Amino acid sequence: MIPAVDWSHIGLLVLVGISGGLFGSALGVGGGAFIVPLLTLAMKLPVKEAIACSIVAVAATACASSASYIKAGFTNVRLALLLETTTTAGAIAGAFLAAFINARALAGLFALAIIYTAYSMFRQRRKIETIAPTCDVVTTENGFRASLSGSYQDTACQTDIRYRVKRIKIGLGASSFAGVLSGLLGIGGGVVKVPVMNMAMGVPMKAAVGTSSFMIGITAIASAFVYFQKGFIDPMSAGPVLVGVFLGVQLGVRAVRRVQPGTLKLVFSGILTGVAALMLLRAAGIIS
Amino acid sequence: MNKVDARLGKHLRIILWSGLAVSLVCIVAGVIWSGLAGEKPGGLPLGHVFPSLRQGQPEALVSLGILLLLLTPLATVVAALIEFLRTGNRAWAGIALIVLAVLVLSFVISGG
């Protein structure tokens, strides 16, 4: 038995990381949506430390999952960079606002954000993914918009998916909001980005998940440096969670390749509903 | 997927996996080292990480691992900027530069 280290506590933190990495990578949301409630409700960490730890876990989830999704062809790197221009600015603003906002109010904001997302995803679960006819149609547009288009092979549907990105301005606006949420709440912003890309911008669900996975890492570090410098990141909490995240991502990425897009959306909405309910109870002071 | 994006994707995968692996090794080694030393590490600001590492403090190794993890997504943006500049994609190089500038700004604002 090693003094000064509670190994059962570390084991629980690893499990928290596994769940965050698994669901975060499978849904393109970074895992903060699950890690923050688990750290605050189950592990009794203060909210700001939980958020700081979550941001680090989000960065790890993003690195591990986006590497796999880039290989699978799901990630649209150009679209990710474009949307990140507004997301990163929002994240910086959100990180500074977090120092002035009450912890229960933070939990309430979080819950409202994911309730909206869960409802939207549930409504869209049966929507057929976009299959643009040919790349020839895409090249008649101007070069910039054409360079945003993407394609990949969906092995679960046994189909080649080709898509064109639409409503870029709406995407940029929603991304800045996602960035503020990221900085405020320690989430990767994927809870906003995935639905916006899929439902408003014409990006198929798996491409939205893959692109969001790449984005959330960049978004997370915009606010993570603030938490790092303020000393909110506790290495003894973040370290074990990161190990768990790495393990969980391996499972999540494999799941995404095998399941139908509609199933992903259904799971996404169900889990987020549960998390939202827990955070609302906490914001109301019913549970600690 | 065109050749530029394929090559960029390959570079990004290497950066992501390498950054994650090195940071995890530092973090796990630092936590184990802390346990063996009977210490409970706290968070160190950037300016204290390397001096503390030179003094042989295990918490510095954990903080270094976290810092490397946070720098990995930044490295992917740099890689994208370099690739777009190399292939003459000025518009996309400009977009990558904007993202990089905001990230550097966040670092400066946080007092790094």
PDB file of C-alpha atoms in Angstrom, chain A residues 82-288:
ATOM      1  CA  LEU A  82     -13.107  26.908 -40.693  1.00  0.00           C
ATOM      2  CA  LEU A  83     -15.548  26.444 -37.823  1.00  0.00           C
ATOM      3  CA  GLU A  84     -12.716  26.658 -35.292  1.00  0.00           C
ATOM      4  CA  THR A  85     -12.048  30.292 -36.250  1.00  0.00           C
ATOM      5  CA  THR A  86     -15.149  31.309 -34.276  1.00  0.00           C
ATOM      6  CA  THR A  87     -15.179  28.458 -31.790  1.00  0.00           C
ATOM      7  CA  THR A  88     -11.767  29.222 -30.303  1.00  0.00           C
ATOM      8  CA  ALA A  89     -12.627  32.880 -29.787  1.00  0.00           C
ATOM      9  CA  GLY A  90     -15.819  31.848 -27.986  1.00  0.00           C
ATOM     10  CA  ALA A  91     -13.906  29.390 -25.813  1.00  0.00           C
ATOM     11  CA  ILE A  92     -11.545  32.068 -24.526  1.00  0.00           C
ATOM     12  CA  ALA A  93     -14.487  34.271 -23.595  1.00  0.00           C
ATOM     13  CA  GLY A  94     -16.210  31.365 -21.886  1.00  0.00           C
ATOM     14  CA  ALA A  95     -13.164  30.407 -19.819  1.00  0.00           C
ATOM     15  CA  PHE A  96     -12.902  33.919 -18.367  1.00  0.00           C
ATOM     16  CA  LEU A  97     -16.638  34.124 -17.705  1.00  0.00           C
ATOM     17  CA  ALA A  98     -16.413  30.885 -15.706  1.00  0.00           C
ATOM     18  CA  ALA A  99     -14.529  32.676 -12.919  1.00  0.00           C
ATOM     19  CA  PHE A 100     -17.496  34.976 -12.348  1.00  0.00           C
ATOM     20  CA  ILE A 101     -20.423  32.576 -12.678  1.00  0.00           C
ATOM     21  CA  ASN A 102     -21.937  30.566  -9.820  1.00  0.00           C
ATOM     22  CA  ALA A 103     -21.291  26.765  -9.885  1.00  0.00           C
ATOM     23  CA  ARG A 104     -25.004  25.816  -9.700  1.00  0.00           C
ATOM     24  CA  ALA A 105     -25.801  28.278 -12.441  1.00  0.00           C
ATOM     25  CA  LEU A 106     -23.074  26.599 -14.503  1.00  0.00           C
ATOM     26  CA  ALA A 107     -24.707  23.228 -13.958  1.00  0.00           C
ATOM     27  CA  GLY A 108     -28.081  24.646 -14.997  1.00  0.00           C
ATOM     28  CA  LEU A 109     -26.661  26.185 -18.179  1.00  0.00           C
ATOM     29  CA  PHE A 110     -25.083  22.863 -19.011  1.00  0.00           C
ATOM     30  CA  ALA A 111     -28.331  20.997 -18.551  1.00  0.00           C
ATOM     31  CA  LEU A 112     -30.268  23.378 -20.789  1.00  0.00           C
ATOM     32  CA  ALA A 113     -27.670  23.050 -23.530  1.00  0.00           C
ATOM     33  CA  ILE A 114     -27.833  19.291 -23.646  1.00  0.00           C
ATOM     34  CA  ILE A 115     -31.617  19.038 -23.283  1.00  0.00           C
ATOM     35  CA  TYR A 116     -31.920  20.992 -26.498  1.00  0.00           C
ATOM     36  CA  THR A 117     -29.405  18.745 -28.176  1.00  0.00           C
ATOM     37  CA  ALA A 118     -31.027  15.525 -26.999  1.00  0.00           C
ATOM     38  CA  TYR A 119     -34.427  16.610 -28.290  1.00  0.00           C
ATOM     39  CA  SER A 120     -33.025  17.679 -31.657  1.00  0.00           C
ATOM     40  CA  MET A 121     -31.151  14.452 -32.168  1.00  0.00           C
ATOM     41  CA  PHE A 122     -34.138  12.315 -31.249  1.00  0.00           C
ATOM     42  CA  ARG A 123     -36.314  14.087 -33.803  1.00  0.00           C
ATOM     43  CA  GLN A 124     -33.732  13.604 -36.539  1.00  0.00           C
ATOM     44  CA  ARG A 125     -32.807   9.987 -35.894  1.00  0.00           C
ATOM     45  CA  ARG A 126     -34.582   8.550 -38.951  1.00  0.00           C
ATOM     46  CA  LYS A 127     -33.350  11.181 -41.397  1.00  0.00           C
ATOM     47  CA  ILE A 128     -31.595   9.582 -44.377  1.00  0.00           C
ATOM     48  CA  GLU A 129     -27.978  10.643 -44.663  1.00  0.00           C
ATOM     49  CA  THR A 130     -27.035  12.946 -47.530  1.00  0.00           C
ATOM     50  CA  ILE A 131     -25.788  11.198 -50.630  1.00  0.00           C
ATOM     51  CA  ALA A 132     -24.859  13.820 -53.252  1.00  0.00           C
ATOM     52  CA  PRO A 133     -25.018  12.240 -56.750  1.00  0.00           C
ATOM     53  CA  THR A 134     -21.456  12.777 -57.975  1.00  0.00           C
ATOM     54  CA  CYS A 135     -18.431  14.920 -57.360  1.00  0.00           C
ATOM     55  CA  ASP A 136     -19.047  16.532 -60.771  1.00  0.00           C
ATOM     56  CA  VAL A 137     -21.968  18.450 -59.261  1.00  0.00           C
ATOM     57  CA  VAL A 138     -19.712  19.754 -56.528  1.00  0.00           C
ATOM     58  CA  THR A 139     -17.019  21.118 -58.891  1.00  0.00           C
ATOM     59  CA  THR A 140     -19.475  23.482 -60.622  1.00  0.00           C
ATOM     60  CA  GLU A 141     -19.531  25.573 -57.421  1.00  0.00           C
ATOM     61  CA  ASN A 142     -16.812  28.070 -56.559  1.00  0.00           C
ATOM     62  CA  GLY A 143     -13.509  26.625 -55.377  1.00  0.00           C
ATOM     63  CA  PHE A 144     -13.836  27.437 -51.680  1.00  0.00           C
ATOM     64  CA  ARG A 145     -17.217  25.765 -51.150  1.00  0.00           C
ATOM     65  CA  ALA A 146     -16.155  22.825 -53.299  1.00  0.00           C
ATOM     66  CA  SER A 147     -13.050  22.330 -51.164  1.00  0.00           C
ATOM     67  CA  LEU A 148     -15.342  21.892 -48.138  1.00  0.00           C
ATOM     68  CA  SER A 149     -17.136  18.905 -49.640  1.00  0.00           C
ATOM     69  CA  GLY A 150     -16.323  15.438 -48.416  1.00  0.00           C
ATOM     70  CA  SER A 151     -16.793  11.736 -48.948  1.00  0.00           C
ATOM     71  CA  TYR A 152     -16.174   8.487 -47.082  1.00  0.00           C
ATOM     72  CA  GLN A 153     -17.070   4.836 -47.107  1.00  0.00           C
ATOM     73  CA  ASP A 154     -19.698   3.880 -44.519  1.00  0.00           C
ATOM     74  CA  THR A 155     -19.042   0.188 -43.886  1.00  0.00           C
ATOM     75  CA  ALA A 156     -22.124  -0.197 -41.687  1.00  0.00           C
ATOM     76  CA  CYS A 157     -24.409   0.983 -44.517  1.00  0.00           C
ATOM     77  CA  GLN A 158     -22.113  -0.448 -47.215  1.00  0.00           C
ATOM     78  CA  THR A 159     -22.427   2.854 -49.074  1.00  0.00           C
ATOM     79  CA  ASP A 160     -20.097   5.557 -50.351  1.00  0.00           C
ATOM     80  CA  ILE A 161     -21.316   8.800 -48.808  1.00  0.00           C
ATOM     81  CA  ARG A 162     -20.636  12.106 -50.581  1.00  0.00           C
ATOM     82  CA  TYR A 163     -21.854  15.433 -49.200  1.00  0.00           C
ATOM     83  CA  ARG A 164     -21.751  19.169 -49.711  1.00  0.00           C
ATOM     84  CA  VAL A 165     -21.498  21.576 -46.791  1.00  0.00           C
ATOM     85  CA  LYS A 166     -24.325  24.130 -46.598  1.00  0.00           C
ATOM     86  CA  ARG A 167     -25.263  27.166 -44.432  1.00  0.00           C
ATOM     87  CA  ILE A 168     -21.698  28.029 -43.493  1.00  0.00           C
ATOM     88  CA  LYS A 169     -22.695  31.293 -41.741  1.00  0.00           C
ATOM     89  CA  ILE A 170     -25.101  29.437 -39.462  1.00  0.00           C
ATOM     90  CA  GLY A 171     -22.338  26.962 -38.714  1.00  0.00           C
ATOM     91  CA  LEU A 172     -19.900  29.728 -37.808  1.00  0.00           C
ATOM     92  CA  GLY A 173     -22.422  31.386 -35.498  1.00  0.00           C
ATOM     93  CA  ALA A 174     -23.323  28.146 -33.761  1.00  0.00           C
ATOM     94  CA  SER A 175     -19.634  27.304 -33.405  1.00  0.00           C
ATOM     95  CA  SER A 176     -18.918  30.511 -31.525  1.00  0.00           C
ATOM     96  CA  PHE A 177     -21.739  29.602 -29.130  1.00  0.00           C
ATOM     97  CA  ALA A 178     -20.279  26.105 -28.799  1.00  0.00           C
ATOM     98  CA  GLY A 179     -16.939  27.675 -27.943  1.00  0.00           C
ATOM     99  CA  VAL A 180     -18.426  29.762 -25.135  1.00  0.00           C
ATOM    100  CA  LEU A 181     -20.074  26.616 -23.746  1.00  0.00           C
ATOM    101  CA  SER A 182     -16.744  24.850 -23.906  1.00  0.00           C
ATOM    102  CA  GLY A 183     -14.965  27.513 -21.914  1.00  0.00           C
ATOM    103  CA  LEU A 184     -17.786  27.881 -19.401  1.00  0.00           C
ATOM    104  CA  LEU A 185     -18.646  24.264 -18.798  1.00  0.00           C
ATOM    105  CA  GLY A 186     -15.580  22.199 -19.633  1.00  0.00           C
ATOM    106  CA  ILE A 187     -17.236  20.417 -22.519  1.00  0.00           C
ATOM    107  CA  GLY A 188     -15.822  20.112 -26.003  1.00  0.00           C
ATOM    108  CA  GLY A 189     -18.729  21.912 -27.597  1.00  0.00           C
ATOM    109  CA  GLY A 190     -19.618  18.819 -29.582  1.00  0.00           C
ATOM    110  CA  VAL A 191     -23.098  18.849 -28.047  1.00  0.00           C
ATOM    111  CA  VAL A 192     -23.770  21.869 -30.276  1.00  0.00           C
ATOM    112  CA  LYS A 193     -21.385  21.201 -33.157  1.00  0.00           C
ATOM    113  CA  VAL A 194     -22.516  17.677 -34.087  1.00  0.00           C
ATOM    114  CA  PRO A 195     -26.227  18.560 -34.358  1.00  0.00           C
ATOM    115  CA  VAL A 196     -25.477  21.830 -36.182  1.00  0.00           C
ATOM    116  CA  MET A 197     -23.229  20.121 -38.719  1.00  0.00           C
ATOM    117  CA  ASN A 198     -25.630  17.218 -39.216  1.00  0.00           C
ATOM    118  CA  MET A 199     -28.987  18.989 -39.151  1.00  0.00           C
ATOM    119  CA  ALA A 200     -28.171  22.454 -40.527  1.00  0.00           C
ATOM    120  CA  MET A 201     -25.016  22.108 -42.623  1.00  0.00           C
ATOM    121  CA  GLY A 202     -25.755  18.888 -44.518  1.00  0.00           C
ATOM    122  CA  VAL A 203     -22.903  16.869 -43.029  1.00  0.00           C
ATOM    123  CA  PRO A 204     -23.730  13.154 -42.529  1.00  0.00           C
ATOM    124  CA  MET A 205     -23.760  11.955 -38.925  1.00  0.00           C
ATOM    125  CA  LYS A 206     -20.488   9.979 -38.973  1.00  0.00           C
ATOM    126  CA  ALA A 207     -18.664  12.815 -40.728  1.00  0.00           C
ATOM    127  CA  ALA A 208     -20.117  15.235 -38.155  1.00  0.00           C
ATOM    128  CA  VAL A 209     -18.855  12.989 -35.343  1.00  0.00           C
ATOM    129  CA  GLY A 210     -15.413  12.652 -36.925  1.00  0.00           C
ATOM    130  CA  THR A 211     -15.084  16.360 -37.703  1.00  0.00           C
ATOM    131  CA  SER A 212     -16.307  17.355 -34.253  1.00  0.00           C
ATOM    132  CA  SER A 213     -13.772  15.003 -32.651  1.00  0.00           C
ATOM    133  CA  PHE A 214     -10.982  16.896 -34.388  1.00  0.00           C
ATOM    134  CA  MET A 215     -12.470  20.274 -33.487  1.00  0.00           C
ATOM    135  CA  ILE A 216     -13.077  19.688 -29.808  1.00  0.00           C
ATOM    136  CA  GLY A 217      -9.390  19.156 -29.068  1.00  0.00           C
ATOM    137  CA  ILE A 218      -8.535  22.529 -30.578  1.00  0.00           C
ATOM    138  CA  THR A 219     -11.471  24.164 -28.783  1.00  0.00           C
ATOM    139  CA  ALA A 220     -10.509  22.612 -25.471  1.00  0.00           C
ATOM    140  CA  ILE A 221      -6.986  23.978 -25.450  1.00  0.00           C
ATOM    141  CA  ALA A 222      -8.198  27.532 -26.067  1.00  0.00           C
ATOM    142  CA  SER A 223      -9.675  27.524 -22.568  1.00  0.00           C
ATOM    143  CA  ALA A 224      -7.470  24.809 -21.056  1.00  0.00           C
ATOM    144  CA  PHE A 225      -4.459  27.112 -20.808  1.00  0.00           C
ATOM    145  CA  VAL A 226      -6.523  29.461 -18.654  1.00  0.00           C
ATOM    146  CA  TYR A 227      -7.420  26.636 -16.249  1.00  0.00           C
ATOM    147  CA  PHE A 228      -3.832  25.318 -16.358  1.00  0.00           C
ATOM    148  CA  GLN A 229      -2.357  28.681 -15.356  1.00  0.00           C
ATOM    149  CA  LYS A 230      -4.962  29.251 -12.616  1.00  0.00           C
ATOM    150  CA  GLY A 231      -4.013  25.881 -11.065  1.00  0.00           C
ATOM    151  CA  PHE A 232      -7.498  24.366 -11.433  1.00  0.00           C
ATOM    152  CA  ILE A 233      -6.158  21.193 -13.101  1.00  0.00           C
ATOM    153  CA  ASP A 234      -5.447  18.626 -10.383  1.00  0.00           C
ATOM    154  CA  PRO A 235      -2.935  16.133 -11.827  1.00  0.00           C
ATOM    155  CA  MET A 236      -4.034  13.389  -9.435  1.00  0.00           C
ATOM    156  CA  SER A 237      -7.583  13.615 -10.827  1.00  0.00           C
ATOM    157  CA  ALA A 238      -6.729  14.391 -14.438  1.00  0.00           C
ATOM    158  CA  GLY A 239      -4.057  11.705 -14.790  1.00  0.00           C
ATOM    159  CA  PRO A 240      -6.208   8.634 -14.007  1.00  0.00           C
ATOM    160  CA  VAL A 241      -9.134  10.077 -15.987  1.00  0.00           C
ATOM    161  CA  LEU A 242      -6.846  10.435 -18.998  1.00  0.00           C
ATOM    162  CA  VAL A 243      -5.761   6.813 -18.790  1.00  0.00           C
ATOM    163  CA  GLY A 244      -9.423   5.785 -18.708  1.00  0.00           C
ATOM    164  CA  VAL A 245     -10.252   8.069 -21.634  1.00  0.00           C
ATOM    165  CA  PHE A 246      -7.583   6.439 -23.766  1.00  0.00           C
ATOM    166  CA  LEU A 247      -9.060   2.994 -23.067  1.00  0.00           C
ATOM    167  CA  GLY A 248     -12.646   4.125 -23.623  1.00  0.00           C
ATOM    168  CA  VAL A 249     -11.857   5.761 -26.968  1.00  0.00           C
ATOM    169  CA  GLN A 250     -10.614   2.463 -28.383  1.00  0.00           C
ATOM    170  CA  LEU A 251     -14.083   0.987 -27.786  1.00  0.00           C
ATOM    171  CA  GLY A 252     -15.989   4.049 -28.954  1.00  0.00           C
ATOM    172  CA  VAL A 253     -14.236   4.386 -32.300  1.00  0.00           C
ATOM    173  CA  ARG A 254     -14.850   0.711 -33.119  1.00  0.00           C
ATOM    174  CA  ALA A 255     -18.533   1.124 -32.248  1.00  0.00           C
ATOM    175  CA  VAL A 256     -18.981   4.075 -34.611  1.00  0.00           C
ATOM    176  CA  ARG A 257     -17.626   2.127 -37.557  1.00  0.00           C
ATOM    177  CA  ARG A 258     -20.134  -0.678 -37.000  1.00  0.00           C
ATOM    178  CA  VAL A 259     -23.434   1.007 -36.100  1.00  0.00           C
ATOM    179  CA  GLN A 260     -26.053   2.718 -38.252  1.00  0.00           C
ATOM    180  CA  PRO A 261     -26.180   6.555 -38.079  1.00  0.00           C
ATOM    181  CA  GLY A 262     -29.740   6.487 -36.718  1.00  0.00           C
ATOM    182  CA  THR A 263     -28.644   4.292 -33.836  1.00  0.00           C
ATOM    183  CA  LEU A 264     -25.890   6.753 -33.016  1.00  0.00           C
ATOM    184  CA  LYS A 265     -28.427   9.568 -32.862  1.00  0.00           C
ATOM    185  CA  LEU A 266     -30.803   7.587 -30.671  1.00  0.00           C
ATOM    186  CA  VAL A 267     -28.058   6.661 -28.194  1.00  0.00           C
ATOM    187  CA  PHE A 268     -26.792  10.248 -28.268  1.00  0.00           C
ATOM    188  CA  SER A 269     -30.184  11.685 -27.329  1.00  0.00           C
ATOM    189  CA  GLY A 270     -30.880   9.091 -24.632  1.00  0.00           C
ATOM    190  CA  ILE A 271     -27.638   9.489 -22.771  1.00  0.00           C
ATOM    191  CA  LEU A 272     -27.680  13.254 -22.932  1.00  0.00           C
ATOM    192  CA  THR A 273     -31.217  13.296 -21.536  1.00  0.00           C
ATOM    193  CA  GLY A 274     -30.038  11.341 -18.510  1.00  0.00           C
ATOM    194  CA  VAL A 275     -27.065  13.603 -17.972  1.00  0.00           C
ATOM    195  CA  ALA A 276     -29.225  16.722 -18.340  1.00  0.00           C
ATOM    196  CA  ALA A 277     -31.656  15.437 -15.727  1.00  0.00           C
ATOM    197  CA  LEU A 278     -28.851  14.862 -13.217  1.00  0.00           C
ATOM    198  CA  MET A 279     -27.368  18.295 -13.781  1.00  0.00           C
ATOM    199  CA  LEU A 280     -30.774  19.992 -13.433  1.00  0.00           C
ATOM    200  CA  LEU A 281     -31.244  18.268 -10.084  1.00  0.00           C
ATOM    201  CA  ARG A 282     -27.847  19.534  -9.020  1.00  0.00           C
ATOM    202  CA  ALA A 283     -28.548  23.060 -10.223  1.00  0.00           C
ATOM    203  CA  ALA A 284     -31.790  23.012  -8.214  1.00  0.00           C
ATOM    204  CA  GLY A 285     -29.869  21.873  -5.122  1.00  0.00           C
ATOM    205  CA  ILE A 286     -31.862  18.648  -4.838  1.00  0.00           C
ATOM    206  CA  ILE A 287     -28.715  16.560  -5.096  1.00  0.00           C
ATOM    207  CA  SER A 288     -25.153  17.629  -4.345  1.00  0.00           C
TER     208      SER A 288
END
